[in-house]
Amino acid sequence: MKPDDLSFERVQRLVERAENLRMQSAAVPVKDLRILLDVCEIAFAQRTMSDIKTEPEVN
């Protein structure tokens, strides 16, 4: 497992705990948030590229 995966899982566990406690906010290490943001940006870019490839050409 890559360190990025561990950070994502750590943030996911924090979110689940916060939801179980009905918390409205929680402190998350900036390092973990940065990694999560990077992962989301990559996923968004990949999704955008796949959307562009699937659009029909207009002639």
Backbone as a ProteinNet text record, in pm:
[ID]
protein_1_A
[PRIMARY]
MKPDDLSFERVQRLVERAENLRMQSAAVPVKDLRILLDVCEIAFAQRTMSDIKTEPEVN
[TERTIARY]
84.4	0	88.9	55	132.9	97.1	191.4	161.1	36.8	13.5	-106.5	-232.5	-231.4	-346.7	-371.5	-262.6	-276	-335.6	-292.9	-346.7	-494.6	-530.3	-670.8	-753.8	-704.8	-777.6	-786.5	-682.3	-683.9	-790.7	-796.6	-898.6	-1037.2	-1051.2	-1180.4	-1225.3	-1133.8	-1168.5	-1208.3	-1136.5	-1170.9	-1311.2	-1343.6	-1477.1	-1583.7	-1559.5	-1657.2	-1676.6	-1566.6	-1578.1	-1653.6	-1621.6	-1688.6	-1838.2	-1873.6	-2015.6	-2085.5	-2019.2	-2078.3	-2101.1	-2014.2	-2027.9	-2112.8	-2166.4	-2248.4	-2174.5	-2046	-1963.2	-1985.1	-1974.2	-1987	-1851.5	-1744.7	-1610.2	-1510.3	-1392.2	-1287.1	-1151.7	-1052.3	-916	-850.7	-799.1	-730	-592.8	-488.1	-354.6	-350.2	-286.8	-278.2	-212.7	-113.7	-46.5	-147.4	-236.8	-337.4	-437.6	-474.9	-565.9	-501.1	-372.6	-300.5	-297.6	-266.9	-262.2	-400.2	-502.3	-638.8	-677.3	-639.5	-665.9	-594.4	-468.8	-393.6	-462.6	-508.3	-577.9	-706.1	-780	-904.4	-877	-770.4	-736.1	-700.9	-626.6	-590.3	-715.7	-803.9	-927.6	-1014.1	-1023	-1102.6	-1043.2	-910.3	-844.6	-868.5	-860.5	-884.5	-1029.1	-1120.4	-1262.4	-1288.1	-1227.6	-1244.4	-1190.2	-1073.4	-1014.8	-1103.1	-1160.4	-1246.6	-1375.7	-1425.9	-1545.5	-1517.4	-1399.5	-1362.2	-1351.5	-1294.5	-1275.9	-1408.3	-1509	-1636.1	-1734.1	-1703.9	-1793.4	-1782.7	-1895.8	-1891	-1835.7	-1769.8	-1716.4	-1830	-1820.8	-1920.2	-1856.4	-1916.9	-1862.2	-1946.6
-117.9	0	124.3	221	343.4	437.9	528	626.2	708.5	737.8	813.2	738.5	606.7	524.7	529.3	525.3	530.2	663.1	772.4	903.7	911.3	858.6	858.9	779.4	662	579.2	647.7	717.3	788.1	896.9	972.9	1077.6	1014.5	903.6	835.4	789.8	735.2	692.3	812.5	923.3	1043.4	1091.9	1088.7	1131.3	1039.8	909.5	814.9	835.8	857.4	881.5	1010.4	1113.8	1242.5	1230.4	1158.2	1138.5	1060.2	958	879.3	963.3	1060.6	1149.2	1272.5	1276.2	1388.7	1522.1	1516.1	1636.9	1715.8	1846.8	1933.8	1966.9	1952.9	1980	1894.3	1877.7	1797.3	1847.5	1835.7	1874	1756.9	1784	1682.6	1738.9	1657.9	1707.5	1761.2	1875.9	1939.9	1846.4	1769.6	1675.1	1578.1	1526.2	1432.3	1500.9	1622.2	1695.9	1724.5	1758.3	1786.7	1661.6	1547.1	1422.5	1389.7	1406.6	1380.2	1474.3	1600.6	1697.2	1657.1	1614.2	1569.8	1452	1356.2	1239.3	1282.9	1373.8	1421.8	1496.6	1576.8	1650.1	1554.4	1449.1	1349.6	1280.1	1240.5	1172.7	1264.3	1391.3	1486.4	1503.7	1514.4	1529.8	1407.3	1288.7	1166.2	1159.8	1200.3	1198.8	1297.8	1415	1516.9	1467.1	1403.3	1350.4	1241.5	1155.4	1049.3	1108.5	1216.1	1282.6	1343.9	1402.1	1463.6	1356.6	1242.6	1135.3	1073.5	1074.6	1009.4	1101.6	1231	1322.8	1300.1	1294.9	1275.6	1400.3	1377.1	1489.3	1560	1691.4	1771	1818.5	1782	1822.4	1928.1
0	0	0	-84.6	-94.9	20	54.7	160.1	128.9	-0.4	-38.6	1.7	-17.3	19.1	169.3	246.4	391.9	435.5	374.2	409.2	375	258	218	317	354.7	450.9	586.6	625.2	753.6	752.8	645.7	635.1	632.3	560.3	553.6	692.3	771.5	908.4	994.2	979	1055.3	1020.1	893	849.5	908.8	902.9	957.8	1107.4	1179.7	1324.6	1352.1	1276.3	1295.6	1268.6	1163.1	1132.3	1242.7	1293.9	1402.5	1527	1549.7	1665.3	1634	1512.3	1465.9	1475.2	1446.3	1448.6	1319.9	1329.8	1213.8	1152	1229.9	1178.8	1254.7	1195.2	1258	1210.2	1295.9	1258.6	1185.9	1067.5	987.7	953.4	966.8	932.3	789	773	642	540.3	583.9	494	433.7	515.5	466.6	374.1	406	319	184.3	185.4	61.2	-27.6	31.2	-45.8	-100.8	-20.1	-64.9	-178.9	-167.2	-273	-401.7	-390.9	-508.9	-576.6	-497.1	-552.1	-623.2	-563	-623.9	-754	-757	-878.4	-991.7	-960.8	-1062.2	-1114	-1023	-1063.1	-1149.1	-1113.5	-1191	-1330.7	-1338.8	-1468.7	-1556.4	-1498	-1574.2	-1622	-1537.3	-1574.8	-1687.6	-1676.8	-1779.7	-1913.1	-1910.6	-2033.8	-2094	-2010.9	-2064.2	-2120	-2059.5	-2111.4	-2248.1	-2263.5	-2391	-2499.2	-2465.1	-2563	-2606.2	-2519.8	-2552.5	-2623.6	-2630.9	-2700.2	-2850.6	-2921	-3066.8	-3135.5	-3249.2	-3325.2	-3397.4	-3403.7	-3474.3	-3603.7	-3717.9	-3848.9	-3912.1
[MASK]
+++++++++++++++++++++++++++++++++++++++++++++++++++++++++++

